[in-house]
mmCIF file of C-alpha atoms in Angstrom:
data_model
loop_
_atom_site.group_PDB
_atom_site.id
_atom_site.type_symbol
_atom_site.label_atom_id
_atom_site.label_comp_id
_atom_site.label_asym_id
_atom_site.label_seq_id
_atom_site.Cartn_x
_atom_site.Cartn_y
_atom_site.Cartn_z
ATOM 1 C CA UNK A 1 0.000 0.000 0.000
ATOM 2 C CA UNK A 2 1.214 3.516 -0.692
ATOM 3 C CA UNK A 3 2.365 5.622 2.245
ATOM 4 C CA UNK A 4 -0.223 8.262 1.358
ATOM 5 C CA UNK A 5 -3.523 8.020 -0.386
ATOM 6 C CA UNK A 6 -4.422 11.143 -2.350
ATOM 7 C CA UNK A 7 -7.840 11.895 -3.766
ATOM 8 C CA UNK A 8 -10.199 14.741 -4.504
ATOM 9 C CA UNK A 9 -13.286 15.540 -2.433
ATOM 10 C CA UNK A 10 -15.511 18.239 -3.893
ATOM 11 C CA UNK A 11 -12.535 19.751 -5.731
ATOM 12 C CA UNK A 12 -10.446 19.797 -2.549
ATOM 13 C CA UNK A 13 -7.222 17.853 -2.093
ATOM 14 C CA UNK A 14 -7.346 15.035 0.446
ATOM 15 C CA UNK A 15 -4.351 13.160 1.807
ATOM 16 C CA UNK A 16 -4.711 10.159 4.048
ATOM 17 C CA UNK A 17 -1.824 8.450 5.754
ATOM 18 C CA UNK A 18 -1.249 6.385 8.869
ATOM 19 C CA UNK A 19 0.658 9.096 10.717
ATOM 20 C CA UNK A 20 -1.259 12.271 9.908
ATOM 21 C CA UNK A 21 -4.704 10.777 9.394
ATOM 22 C CA UNK A 22 -6.823 12.809 6.994
ATOM 23 C CA UNK A 23 -5.803 16.219 5.706
ATOM 24 C CA UNK A 24 -8.262 18.292 3.692
ATOM 25 C CA UNK A 25 -6.524 21.105 1.820
ATOM 26 C CA UNK A 26 -3.542 20.524 4.158
ATOM 27 C CA UNK A 27 -5.564 20.795 7.390
ATOM 28 C CA UNK A 28 -7.492 18.474 9.652
ATOM 29 C CA UNK A 29 -11.153 18.539 8.558
ATOM 30 C CA UNK A 30 -13.170 20.997 10.662
ATOM 31 C CA UNK A 31 -16.204 18.717 10.644
ATOM 32 C CA UNK A 32 -15.534 15.216 12.037
ATOM 33 C CA UNK A 33 -18.257 13.882 9.743
ATOM 34 C CA UNK A 34 -15.925 14.630 6.814
ATOM 35 C CA UNK A 35 -13.361 12.306 8.379
ATOM 36 C CA UNK A 36 -15.989 9.605 8.812
ATOM 37 C CA UNK A 37 -17.179 10.022 5.224
ATOM 38 C CA UNK A 38 -13.645 9.814 3.843
ATOM 39 C CA UNK A 39 -12.714 6.790 5.971
ATOM 40 C CA UNK A 40 -15.957 5.081 4.937
ATOM 41 C CA UNK A 41 -15.198 5.829 1.299
ATOM 42 C CA UNK A 42 -11.748 4.279 1.582
ATOM 43 C CA UNK A 43 -13.140 1.261 3.451
ATOM 44 C CA UNK A 44 -16.094 0.623 1.118
ATOM 45 C CA UNK A 45 -13.934 1.209 -1.932
ATOM 46 C CA UNK A 46 -11.528 -1.539 -0.909
ATOM 47 C CA UNK A 47 -13.940 -4.360 -0.060
ATOM 48 C CA UNK A 48 -15.527 -6.680 -2.565
ATOM 49 C CA UNK A 49 -15.676 -6.162 -6.294
ATOM 50 C CA UNK A 50 -16.782 -2.601 -6.845
ATOM 51 C CA UNK A 51 -18.496 -1.736 -10.065
ATOM 52 C CA UNK A 52 -17.498 1.597 -11.537
ATOM 53 C CA UNK A 53 -20.187 4.227 -12.075
ATOM 54 C CA UNK A 54 -21.762 3.803 -15.495
ATOM 55 C CA UNK A 55 -24.167 6.731 -15.686
ATOM 56 C CA UNK A 56 -27.334 4.820 -14.842
ATOM 57 C CA UNK A 57 -28.983 7.324 -12.510
ATOM 58 C CA UNK A 58 -31.470 6.527 -9.752
ATOM 59 C CA UNK A 59 -33.167 8.469 -6.980
ATOM 60 C CA UNK A 60 -32.555 7.768 -3.312
ATOM 61 C CA UNK A 61 -35.937 6.023 -3.194
ATOM 62 C CA UNK A 62 -34.569 3.361 -5.585
ATOM 63 C CA UNK A 63 -31.743 2.375 -3.260
ATOM 64 C CA UNK A 64 -32.449 -0.457 -0.802
ATOM 65 C CA UNK A 65 -33.480 0.477 2.757
ATOM 66 C CA UNK A 66 -33.429 4.202 1.956
ATOM 67 C CA UNK A 67 -36.942 5.259 3.043
ATOM 68 C CA UNK A 68 -35.665 6.848 6.250
ATOM 69 C CA UNK A 69 -33.029 8.853 4.327
ATOM 70 C CA UNK A 70 -35.257 10.467 1.699
ATOM 71 C CA UNK A 71 -36.503 13.264 3.964
ATOM 72 C CA UNK A 72 -33.002 13.956 5.273
ATOM 73 C CA UNK A 73 -31.682 14.281 1.733
ATOM 74 C CA UNK A 74 -34.537 16.604 0.801
ATOM 75 C CA UNK A 75 -34.104 18.797 3.895
ATOM 76 C CA UNK A 76 -30.322 19.136 4.088
ATOM 77 C CA UNK A 77 -29.475 19.122 0.389
ATOM 78 C CA UNK A 78 -32.249 19.443 -2.170
ATOM 79 C CA UNK A 79 -34.444 22.072 -0.500
ATOM 80 C CA UNK A 80 -31.496 24.199 0.606
ATOM 81 C CA UNK A 81 -30.133 24.332 -2.938
ATOM 82 C CA UNK A 82 -33.552 24.984 -4.469
ATOM 83 C CA UNK A 83 -34.247 27.854 -2.054
ATOM 84 C CA UNK A 84 -30.819 29.430 -2.480
ATOM 85 C CA UNK A 85 -30.646 29.254 -6.272
ATOM 86 C CA UNK A 86 -34.284 30.082 -7.070
ATOM 87 C CA UNK A 87 -34.168 32.556 -9.940
ATOM 88 C CA UNK A 88 -30.427 31.979 -10.400
ATOM 89 C CA UNK A 89 -30.079 28.878 -12.549
ATOM 90 C CA UNK A 90 -27.096 30.278 -14.470
ATOM 91 C CA UNK A 91 -25.227 30.984 -11.234
ATOM 92 C CA UNK A 92 -25.807 27.411 -10.059
ATOM 93 C CA UNK A 93 -24.437 26.027 -13.331
ATOM 94 C CA UNK A 94 -21.300 28.222 -13.049
ATOM 95 C CA UNK A 95 -20.701 27.221 -9.444
ATOM 96 C CA UNK A 96 -21.020 23.547 -10.346
ATOM 97 C CA UNK A 97 -18.307 24.058 -12.953
ATOM 98 C CA UNK A 98 -16.080 25.478 -10.191
ATOM 99 C CA UNK A 99 -16.117 22.040 -8.500
ATOM 100 C CA UNK A 100 -15.341 20.248 -11.780
ATOM 101 C CA UNK A 101 -18.923 19.242 -12.538
ATOM 102 C CA UNK A 102 -19.916 18.398 -16.084
ATOM 103 C CA UNK A 103 -23.207 18.705 -17.893
ATOM 104 C CA UNK A 104 -25.344 15.630 -17.353
ATOM 105 C CA UNK A 105 -27.206 13.621 -19.964
ATOM 106 C CA UNK A 106 -29.350 15.734 -22.261
ATOM 107 C CA UNK A 107 -32.434 13.552 -21.773
ATOM 108 C CA UNK A 108 -33.527 15.547 -18.690
ATOM 109 C CA UNK A 109 -35.850 18.537 -18.893
ATOM 110 C CA UNK A 110 -34.249 20.359 -15.938
ATOM 111 C CA UNK A 111 -33.018 23.940 -16.251
ATOM 112 C CA UNK A 112 -29.647 22.797 -14.879
ATOM 113 C CA UNK A 113 -28.352 19.228 -14.931
ATOM 114 C CA UNK A 114 -24.806 18.788 -13.660
ATOM 115 C CA UNK A 115 -22.851 15.710 -12.622
ATOM 116 C CA UNK A 116 -20.803 16.716 -9.576
ATOM 117 C CA UNK A 117 -17.809 14.503 -8.716
ATOM 118 C CA UNK A 118 -18.068 14.452 -4.923
ATOM 119 C CA UNK A 119 -15.459 11.706 -4.625
ATOM 120 C CA UNK A 120 -13.790 9.481 -7.194
ATOM 121 C CA UNK A 121 -16.462 6.919 -8.158
ATOM 122 C CA UNK A 122 -19.188 8.913 -6.335
ATOM 123 C CA UNK A 123 -20.692 11.379 -8.790
ATOM 124 C CA UNK A 124 -24.018 13.001 -7.898
ATOM 125 C CA UNK A 125 -26.367 14.184 -10.625
ATOM 126 C CA UNK A 126 -27.896 17.491 -9.572
ATOM 127 C CA UNK A 127 -31.100 18.427 -11.385
ATOM 128 C CA UNK A 128 -32.529 21.927 -10.871
ATOM 129 C CA UNK A 129 -35.850 23.251 -12.094
ATOM 130 C CA UNK A 130 -36.075 26.992 -11.589
ATOM 131 C CA UNK A 131 -39.056 28.705 -10.064
ATOM 132 C CA UNK A 132 -41.901 29.922 -12.217
ATOM 133 C CA UNK A 133 -43.772 32.329 -9.922
ATOM 134 C CA UNK A 134 -46.389 33.199 -12.544
ATOM 135 C CA UNK A 135 -47.381 29.533 -12.684
ATOM 136 C CA UNK A 136 -47.066 28.974 -8.933
ATOM 137 C CA UNK A 137 -44.037 26.641 -9.163
ATOM 138 C CA UNK A 138 -41.228 26.863 -6.632
ATOM 139 C CA UNK A 139 -37.656 25.968 -7.537
ATOM 140 C CA UNK A 140 -36.907 22.277 -7.101
ATOM 141 C CA UNK A 141 -33.773 20.137 -6.876
ATOM 142 C CA UNK A 142 -33.461 16.380 -7.253
ATOM 143 C CA UNK A 143 -30.239 14.500 -6.573
ATOM 144 C CA UNK A 144 -29.667 11.273 -8.478
ATOM 145 C CA UNK A 145 -27.044 8.627 -7.762
ATOM 146 C CA UNK A 146 -25.240 6.134 -9.934
ATOM 147 C CA UNK A 147 -26.932 2.793 -9.360
ATOM 148 C CA UNK A 148 -23.603 1.321 -8.178
ATOM 149 C CA UNK A 149 -23.056 3.996 -5.511
ATOM 150 C CA UNK A 150 -23.570 1.592 -2.601
ATOM 151 C CA UNK A 151 -20.389 -0.175 -3.718
ATOM 152 C CA UNK A 152 -18.539 2.926 -2.475
ATOM 153 C CA UNK A 153 -20.590 4.401 0.400
ATOM 154 C CA UNK A 154 -23.252 3.298 2.844
ATOM 155 C CA UNK A 155 -26.571 5.192 2.854
ATOM 156 C CA UNK A 156 -25.729 7.419 5.827
ATOM 157 C CA UNK A 157 -22.445 8.492 4.244
ATOM 158 C CA UNK A 158 -24.156 8.992 0.907
ATOM 159 C CA UNK A 159 -26.680 11.405 2.409
ATOM 160 C CA UNK A 160 -23.855 13.246 4.149
ATOM 161 C CA UNK A 161 -21.922 13.435 0.850
ATOM 162 C CA UNK A 162 -24.951 15.111 -0.755
ATOM 163 C CA UNK A 163 -25.257 17.484 2.199
ATOM 164 C CA UNK A 164 -21.571 18.403 1.944
ATOM 165 C CA UNK A 165 -21.989 18.981 -1.790
ATOM 166 C CA UNK A 166 -24.769 21.456 -0.984
ATOM 167 C CA UNK A 167 -22.580 23.099 1.674
ATOM 168 C CA UNK A 168 -19.706 23.450 -0.798
ATOM 169 C CA UNK A 169 -21.884 24.965 -3.528
ATOM 170 C CA UNK A 170 -23.401 27.421 -1.044
ATOM 171 C CA UNK A 171 -19.925 28.234 0.325
ATOM 172 C CA UNK A 172 -18.707 29.191 -3.126
ATOM 173 C CA UNK A 173 -21.601 31.626 -3.596
ATOM 174 C CA UNK A 174 -20.818 33.401 -0.302
#
């Protein structure tokens, strides 16, 4: 095994080694949940035969045993992003590009559809429909996951990864 494992987490450099533990942008992560997420990622990514993401996107509700996580995902990720970027679809698209996101498949009718690489092998597909006040529609966000995502993270960590993605996108707008 290498002395240090290096990877990218929401466009931030991560180093993991036995002596220092986890460094995020050269510092200990401020939020201990980031450490847990990164350790879980390394653990899940090294057990079994992991299937690489292949762009088959599913909602949280399609993942096994996820019923209890759907509301958490909506509250701490989807609704926060929808509220913050309502009326600002172009800004959301630009900010996604700042974390190395790429345009998602063109078969979606969303105003913004970006695939955000949260971790290697853990892309999240962010779909944003902007508000249409004249028609009474509020802005809406839906996060989709590659159908192989549970090969790399457990459900709890996956929800936290989506929450941290939202935090990072909101941080960049500040």
